[in-house]
Tab-separated table of C-alpha atoms and ligand atoms in Angstrom:
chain	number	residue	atom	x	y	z
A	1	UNK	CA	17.744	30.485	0.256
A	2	UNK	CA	15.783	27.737	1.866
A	3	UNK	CA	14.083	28.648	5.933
A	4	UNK	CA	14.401	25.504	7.462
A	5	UNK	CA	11.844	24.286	9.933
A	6	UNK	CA	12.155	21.239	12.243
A	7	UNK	CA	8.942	19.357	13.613
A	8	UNK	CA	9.896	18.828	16.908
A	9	UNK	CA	8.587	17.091	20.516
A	10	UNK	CA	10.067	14.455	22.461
A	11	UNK	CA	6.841	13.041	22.849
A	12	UNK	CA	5.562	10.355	20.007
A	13	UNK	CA	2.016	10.839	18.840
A	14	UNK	CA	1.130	13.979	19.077
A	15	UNK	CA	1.276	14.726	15.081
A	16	UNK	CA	4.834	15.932	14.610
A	17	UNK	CA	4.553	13.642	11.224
A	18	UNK	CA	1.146	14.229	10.113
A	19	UNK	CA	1.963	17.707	10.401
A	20	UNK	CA	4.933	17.609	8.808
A	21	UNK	CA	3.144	15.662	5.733
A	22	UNK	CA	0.289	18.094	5.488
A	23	UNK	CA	2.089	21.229	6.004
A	24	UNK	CA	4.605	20.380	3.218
A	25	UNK	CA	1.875	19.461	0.756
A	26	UNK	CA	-0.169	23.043	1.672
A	27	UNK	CA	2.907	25.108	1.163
A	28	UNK	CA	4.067	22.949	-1.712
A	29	UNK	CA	0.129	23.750	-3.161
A	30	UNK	CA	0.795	27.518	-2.569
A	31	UNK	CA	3.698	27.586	-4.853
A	32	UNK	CA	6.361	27.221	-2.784
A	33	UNK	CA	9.129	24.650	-3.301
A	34	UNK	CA	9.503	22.021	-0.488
A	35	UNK	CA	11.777	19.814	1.154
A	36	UNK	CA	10.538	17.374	3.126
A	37	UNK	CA	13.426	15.617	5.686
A	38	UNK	CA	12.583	12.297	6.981
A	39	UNK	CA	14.557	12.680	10.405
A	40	UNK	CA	12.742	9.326	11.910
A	41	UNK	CA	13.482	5.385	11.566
A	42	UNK	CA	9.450	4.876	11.669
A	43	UNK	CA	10.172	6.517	8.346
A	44	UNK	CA	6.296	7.772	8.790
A	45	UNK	CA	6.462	10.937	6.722
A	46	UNK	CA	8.229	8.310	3.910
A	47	UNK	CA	5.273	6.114	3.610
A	48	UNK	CA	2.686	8.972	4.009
A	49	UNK	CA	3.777	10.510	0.568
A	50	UNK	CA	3.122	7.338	-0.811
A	51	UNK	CA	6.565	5.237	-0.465
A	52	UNK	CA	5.289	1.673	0.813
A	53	UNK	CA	7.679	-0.888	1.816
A	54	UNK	CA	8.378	-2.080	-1.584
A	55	UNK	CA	9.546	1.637	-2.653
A	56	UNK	CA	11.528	1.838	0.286
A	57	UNK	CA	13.530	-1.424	-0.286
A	58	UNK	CA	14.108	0.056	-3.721
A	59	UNK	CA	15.805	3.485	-2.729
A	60	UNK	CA	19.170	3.745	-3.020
A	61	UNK	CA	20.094	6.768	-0.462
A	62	UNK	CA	18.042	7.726	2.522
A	63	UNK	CA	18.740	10.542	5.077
A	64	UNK	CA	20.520	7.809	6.927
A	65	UNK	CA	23.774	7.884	4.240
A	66	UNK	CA	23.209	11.725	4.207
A	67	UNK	CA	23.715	11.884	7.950
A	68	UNK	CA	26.617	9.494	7.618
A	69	UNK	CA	28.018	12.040	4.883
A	70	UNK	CA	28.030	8.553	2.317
A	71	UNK	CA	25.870	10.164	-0.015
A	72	UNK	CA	25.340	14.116	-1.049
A	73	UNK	CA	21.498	15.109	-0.171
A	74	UNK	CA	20.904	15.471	-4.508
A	75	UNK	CA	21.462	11.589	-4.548
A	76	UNK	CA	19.096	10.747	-1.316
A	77	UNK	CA	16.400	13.237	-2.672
A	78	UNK	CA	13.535	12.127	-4.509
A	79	UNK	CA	10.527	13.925	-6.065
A	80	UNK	CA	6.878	12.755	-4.460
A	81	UNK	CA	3.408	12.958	-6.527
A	82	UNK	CA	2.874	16.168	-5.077
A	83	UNK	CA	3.064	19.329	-6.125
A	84	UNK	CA	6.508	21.091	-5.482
A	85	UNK	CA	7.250	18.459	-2.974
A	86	UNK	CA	10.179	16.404	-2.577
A	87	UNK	CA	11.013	14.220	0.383
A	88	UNK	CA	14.303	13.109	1.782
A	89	UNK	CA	13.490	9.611	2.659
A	90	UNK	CA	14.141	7.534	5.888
A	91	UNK	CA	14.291	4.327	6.596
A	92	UNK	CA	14.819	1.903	9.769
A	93	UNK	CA	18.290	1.585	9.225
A	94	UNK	CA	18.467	5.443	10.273
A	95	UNK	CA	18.536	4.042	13.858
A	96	UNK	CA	21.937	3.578	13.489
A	97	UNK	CA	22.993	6.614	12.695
A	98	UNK	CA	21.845	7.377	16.631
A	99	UNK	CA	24.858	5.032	17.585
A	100	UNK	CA	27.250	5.675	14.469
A	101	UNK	CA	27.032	9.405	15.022
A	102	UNK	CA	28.158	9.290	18.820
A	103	UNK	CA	31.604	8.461	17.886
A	104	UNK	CA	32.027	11.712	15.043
A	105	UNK	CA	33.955	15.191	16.674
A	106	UNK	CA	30.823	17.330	15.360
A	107	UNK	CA	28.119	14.712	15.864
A	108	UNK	CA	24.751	17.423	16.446
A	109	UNK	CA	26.460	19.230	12.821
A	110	UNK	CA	25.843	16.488	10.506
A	111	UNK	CA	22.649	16.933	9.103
A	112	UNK	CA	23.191	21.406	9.191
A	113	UNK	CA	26.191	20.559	7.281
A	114	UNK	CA	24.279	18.647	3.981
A	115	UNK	CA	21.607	20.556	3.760
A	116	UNK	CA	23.747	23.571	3.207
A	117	UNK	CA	24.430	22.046	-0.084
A	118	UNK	CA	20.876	22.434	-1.348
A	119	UNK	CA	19.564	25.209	0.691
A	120	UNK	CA	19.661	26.729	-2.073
A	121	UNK	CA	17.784	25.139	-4.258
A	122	UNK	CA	14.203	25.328	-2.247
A	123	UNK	CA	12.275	27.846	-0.444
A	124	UNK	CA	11.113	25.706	2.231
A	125	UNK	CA	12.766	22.651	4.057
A	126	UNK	CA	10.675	20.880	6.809
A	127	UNK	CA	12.941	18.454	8.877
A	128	UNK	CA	9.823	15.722	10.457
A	129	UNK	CA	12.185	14.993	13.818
A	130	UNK	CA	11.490	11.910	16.004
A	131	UNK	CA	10.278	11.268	18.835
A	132	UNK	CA	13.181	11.870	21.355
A	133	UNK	CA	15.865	14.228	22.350
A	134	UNK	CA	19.200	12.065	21.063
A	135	UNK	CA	21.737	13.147	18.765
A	136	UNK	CA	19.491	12.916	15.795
A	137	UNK	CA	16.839	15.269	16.994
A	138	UNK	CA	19.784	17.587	18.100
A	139	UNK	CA	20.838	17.159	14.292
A	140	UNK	CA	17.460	18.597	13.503
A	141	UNK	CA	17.724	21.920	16.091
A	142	UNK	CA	21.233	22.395	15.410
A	143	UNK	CA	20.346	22.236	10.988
A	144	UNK	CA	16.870	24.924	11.495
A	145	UNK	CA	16.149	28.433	11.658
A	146	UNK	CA	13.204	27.679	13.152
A	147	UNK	CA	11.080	25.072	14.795
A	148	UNK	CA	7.265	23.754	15.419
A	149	UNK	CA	6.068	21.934	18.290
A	150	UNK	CA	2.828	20.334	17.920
A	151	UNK	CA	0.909	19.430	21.337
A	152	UNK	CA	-1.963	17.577	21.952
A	153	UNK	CA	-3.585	19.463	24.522
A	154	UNK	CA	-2.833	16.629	27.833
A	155	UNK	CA	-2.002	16.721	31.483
A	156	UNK	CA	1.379	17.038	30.823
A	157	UNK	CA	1.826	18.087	27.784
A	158	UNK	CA	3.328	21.360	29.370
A	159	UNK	CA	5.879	19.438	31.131
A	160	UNK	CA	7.326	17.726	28.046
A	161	UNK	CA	7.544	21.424	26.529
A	162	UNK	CA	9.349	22.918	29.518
A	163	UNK	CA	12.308	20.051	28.998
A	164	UNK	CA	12.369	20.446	25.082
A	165	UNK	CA	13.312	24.301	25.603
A	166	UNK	CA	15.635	23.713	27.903
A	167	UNK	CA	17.242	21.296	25.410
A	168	UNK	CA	16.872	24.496	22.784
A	169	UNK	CA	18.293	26.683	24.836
A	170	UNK	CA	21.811	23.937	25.821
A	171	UNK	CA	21.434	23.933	21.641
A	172	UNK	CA	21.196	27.889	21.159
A	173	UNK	CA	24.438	28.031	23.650
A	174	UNK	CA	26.671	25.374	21.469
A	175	UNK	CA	25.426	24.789	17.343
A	176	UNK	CA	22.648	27.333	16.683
A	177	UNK	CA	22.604	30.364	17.940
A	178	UNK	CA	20.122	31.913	16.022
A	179	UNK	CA	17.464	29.255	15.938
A	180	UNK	CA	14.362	30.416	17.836
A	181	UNK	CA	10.228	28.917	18.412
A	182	UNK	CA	8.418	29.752	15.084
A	183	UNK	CA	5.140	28.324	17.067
A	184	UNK	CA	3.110	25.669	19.054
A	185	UNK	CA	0.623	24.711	16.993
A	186	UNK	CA	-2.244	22.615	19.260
A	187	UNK	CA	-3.704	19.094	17.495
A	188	UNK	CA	-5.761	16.749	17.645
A	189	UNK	CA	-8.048	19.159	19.376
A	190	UNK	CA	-11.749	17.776	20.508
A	191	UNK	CA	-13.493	21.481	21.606
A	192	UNK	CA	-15.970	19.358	23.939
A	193	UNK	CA	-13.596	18.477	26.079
A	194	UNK	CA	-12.917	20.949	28.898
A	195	UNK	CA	-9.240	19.348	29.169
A	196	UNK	CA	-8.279	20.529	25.707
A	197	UNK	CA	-9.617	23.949	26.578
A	198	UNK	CA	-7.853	24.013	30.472
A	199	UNK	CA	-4.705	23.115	29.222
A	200	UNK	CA	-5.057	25.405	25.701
A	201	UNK	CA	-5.635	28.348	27.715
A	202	UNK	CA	-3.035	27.757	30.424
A	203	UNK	CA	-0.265	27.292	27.358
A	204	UNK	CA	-1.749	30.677	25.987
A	205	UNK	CA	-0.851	32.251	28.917
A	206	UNK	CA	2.771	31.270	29.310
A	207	UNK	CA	3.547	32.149	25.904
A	208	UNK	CA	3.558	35.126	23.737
A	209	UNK	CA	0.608	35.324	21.798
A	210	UNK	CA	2.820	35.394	18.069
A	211	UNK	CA	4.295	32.094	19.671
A	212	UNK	CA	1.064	30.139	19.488
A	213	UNK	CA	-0.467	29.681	15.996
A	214	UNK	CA	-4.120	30.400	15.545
A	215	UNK	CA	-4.797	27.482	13.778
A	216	UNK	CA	-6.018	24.905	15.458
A	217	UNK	CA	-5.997	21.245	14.199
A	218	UNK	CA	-9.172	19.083	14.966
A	219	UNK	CA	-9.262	15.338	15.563
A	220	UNK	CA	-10.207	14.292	12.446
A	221	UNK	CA	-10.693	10.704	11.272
A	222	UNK	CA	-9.759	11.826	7.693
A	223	UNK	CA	-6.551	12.882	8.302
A	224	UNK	CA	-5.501	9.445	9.963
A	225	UNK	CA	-6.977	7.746	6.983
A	226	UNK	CA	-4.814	10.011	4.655
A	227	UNK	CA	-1.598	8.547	5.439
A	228	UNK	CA	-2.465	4.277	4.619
A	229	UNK	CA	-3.617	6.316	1.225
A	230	UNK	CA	0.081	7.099	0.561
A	231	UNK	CA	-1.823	10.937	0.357
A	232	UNK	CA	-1.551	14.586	1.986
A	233	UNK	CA	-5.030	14.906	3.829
A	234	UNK	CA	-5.664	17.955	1.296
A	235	UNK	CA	-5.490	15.566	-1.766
A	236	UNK	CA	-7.096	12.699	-0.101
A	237	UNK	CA	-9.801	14.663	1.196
A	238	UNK	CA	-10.194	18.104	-0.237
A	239	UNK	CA	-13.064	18.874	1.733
A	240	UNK	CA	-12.768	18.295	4.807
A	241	UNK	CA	-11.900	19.787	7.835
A	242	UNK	CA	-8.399	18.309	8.502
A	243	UNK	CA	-7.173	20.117	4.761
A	244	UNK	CA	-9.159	23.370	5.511
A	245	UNK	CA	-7.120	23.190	8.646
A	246	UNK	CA	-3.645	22.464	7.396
A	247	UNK	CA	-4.178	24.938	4.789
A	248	UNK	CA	-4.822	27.386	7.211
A	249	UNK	CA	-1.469	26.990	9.078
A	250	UNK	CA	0.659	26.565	6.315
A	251	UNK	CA	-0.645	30.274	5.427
A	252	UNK	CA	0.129	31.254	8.953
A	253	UNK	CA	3.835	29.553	8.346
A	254	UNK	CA	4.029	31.248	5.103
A	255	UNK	CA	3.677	34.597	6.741
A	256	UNK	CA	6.199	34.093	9.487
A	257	UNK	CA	9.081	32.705	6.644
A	258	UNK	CA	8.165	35.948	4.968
A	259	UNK	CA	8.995	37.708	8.302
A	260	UNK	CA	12.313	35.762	8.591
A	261	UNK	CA	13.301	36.635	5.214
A	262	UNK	CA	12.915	40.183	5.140
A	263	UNK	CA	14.617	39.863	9.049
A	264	UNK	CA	17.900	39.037	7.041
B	301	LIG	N1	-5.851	15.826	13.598
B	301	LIG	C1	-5.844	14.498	13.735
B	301	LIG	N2	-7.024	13.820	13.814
B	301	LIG	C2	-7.006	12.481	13.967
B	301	LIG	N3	-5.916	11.720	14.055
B	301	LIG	C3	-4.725	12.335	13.980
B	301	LIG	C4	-4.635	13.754	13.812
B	301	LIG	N4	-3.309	14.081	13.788
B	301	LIG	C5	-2.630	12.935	13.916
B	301	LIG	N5	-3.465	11.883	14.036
B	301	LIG	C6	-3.080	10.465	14.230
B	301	LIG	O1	-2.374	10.344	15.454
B	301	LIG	C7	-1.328	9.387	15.344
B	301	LIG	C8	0.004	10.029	15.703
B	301	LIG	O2	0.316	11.025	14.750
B	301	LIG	P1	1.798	11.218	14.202
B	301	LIG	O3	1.755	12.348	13.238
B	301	LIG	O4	2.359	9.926	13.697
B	301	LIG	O5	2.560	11.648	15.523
B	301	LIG	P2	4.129	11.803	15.817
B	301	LIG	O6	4.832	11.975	14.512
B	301	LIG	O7	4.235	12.992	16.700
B	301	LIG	O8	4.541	10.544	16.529
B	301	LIG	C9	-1.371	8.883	13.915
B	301	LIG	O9	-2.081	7.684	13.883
B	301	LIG	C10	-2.129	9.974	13.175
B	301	LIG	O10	-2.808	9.484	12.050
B	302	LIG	MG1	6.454	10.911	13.668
């Protein structure tokens, strides 16, 4: 049975999706077989697996009828180029399901409630959330086991955190109990700058240290290339330090599923 992770930070741009991309493609690479949910209208982590506008207009289901319980998750699903990596696709249109889904008795349940139809069928799901805390991102806490936040290392990044687990912990209380921090993993990381390092090591200290991954991700030019490429950053650029990153953290993920398996 499939651990299922959600990407998650109310904040946009601090590579919830190109994490999401680049963490499915590493575990994917290692053998393990991945489910990618789109969870965003930008429908980011669609087009970085190589589904362009054209292949989007052609797809019949999208996690937006999923949601909507108008199509089963087997008919939305679709396999990418990638090793061991398929991708539930998203497209603008899942916008509306932020409106539709206010008016449903179980509205946060939706998206738990599909994927329990194929959790059995991979060993990994990754749900790429987006960039709020509305009833679709609380369809992504409420449907994980666990969750990643990525943070660029800002001002206020620790600010943003603080309010995201307070929204975990209102979700903990009423549609997950069980669903706890698998890590913060820091991004876009520049080590010159003193800011990265201030804020790095003041996050450090208010978390447990087996709540922060090791890996860090650098700002790397190649891994915002990957994406217009329609490629994971470890097939578009094998070498550099973006992949040798992501590969690194999906080993560090691999470890804690491992953890979470043999917990049940
Ligand atoms: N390590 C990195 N180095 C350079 N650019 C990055 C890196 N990670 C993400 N980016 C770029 O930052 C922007 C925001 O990333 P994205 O993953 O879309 O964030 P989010 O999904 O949180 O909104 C994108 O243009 C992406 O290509
Ligand atoms: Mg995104």
């Amino acid at each position: 049975m499939a651990i299922i992770i959600s990407i998650v930070n109310q904040k946009g741009g601090v590579a919830k999706t190109t994490t999401a991309i680049n963490l499915s493609a590493a575990l994917g690479a290692m053998g393990k077989k991945v489910l990618l949910v789109d969870l965003d209208p930008q429908g980011n982590a669609t087009s970085g697996y190589g589904f362009g506008k054209e292949a989007k207009r052609n797809l019949e289901y999208t996690t937006y009828d999923v949601i909507m319980g108008e199509a089963r998750p087997a008919q939305a699903i679709v396999e990418t180029k990638f090793k061991n990596v398929s991708i539930m696709p998203a497209t603008a249109n899942l916008a509306e399901a932020e409106v539709r889904l206010l008016q449903f008795e179980n509205k946060t349940l939706c998206l738990k409630k599909a994927l329990l139809q194929i959790k059995n069928d991979y060993d990994i799901i990754i749900i790429d959330c987006l960039p709020s805390l509305g009833v679709l991102c609380l369809n992504g806490l409420s449907a994980c086991d666990r969750f990643i936040v990525p943070m660029q290392c800002e001002p206020y990044s620790l600010e943003g955190v603080s309010e995201l687990l307070l929204t975990v912990k209102r979700v903990q209380k009423t549609s997950n109990r069980n669903l706890q921090l698998m890590g913060i993993v820091f991004t876009m990381i520049d080590k010159r700058l003193m800011i990265n390092r201030d804020v790095m090591n003041m996050i450090k200290s208010s978390f447990s240290e087996d709540t922060v991954f090791k890996t860090e991700i650098p700002r790397n030019v190649r891994i915002s290339e990957a994406p217009s490429h329609g490629e994971p950053i470890m097939y578009y650029e094998p070498n550099s330090k973006g992949a040798d990153a992501y590969k690194l953290l999906a080993k560090e993920v691999a470890k804690k599923c491992k953890a979470f398996e043999e917990m049940l």
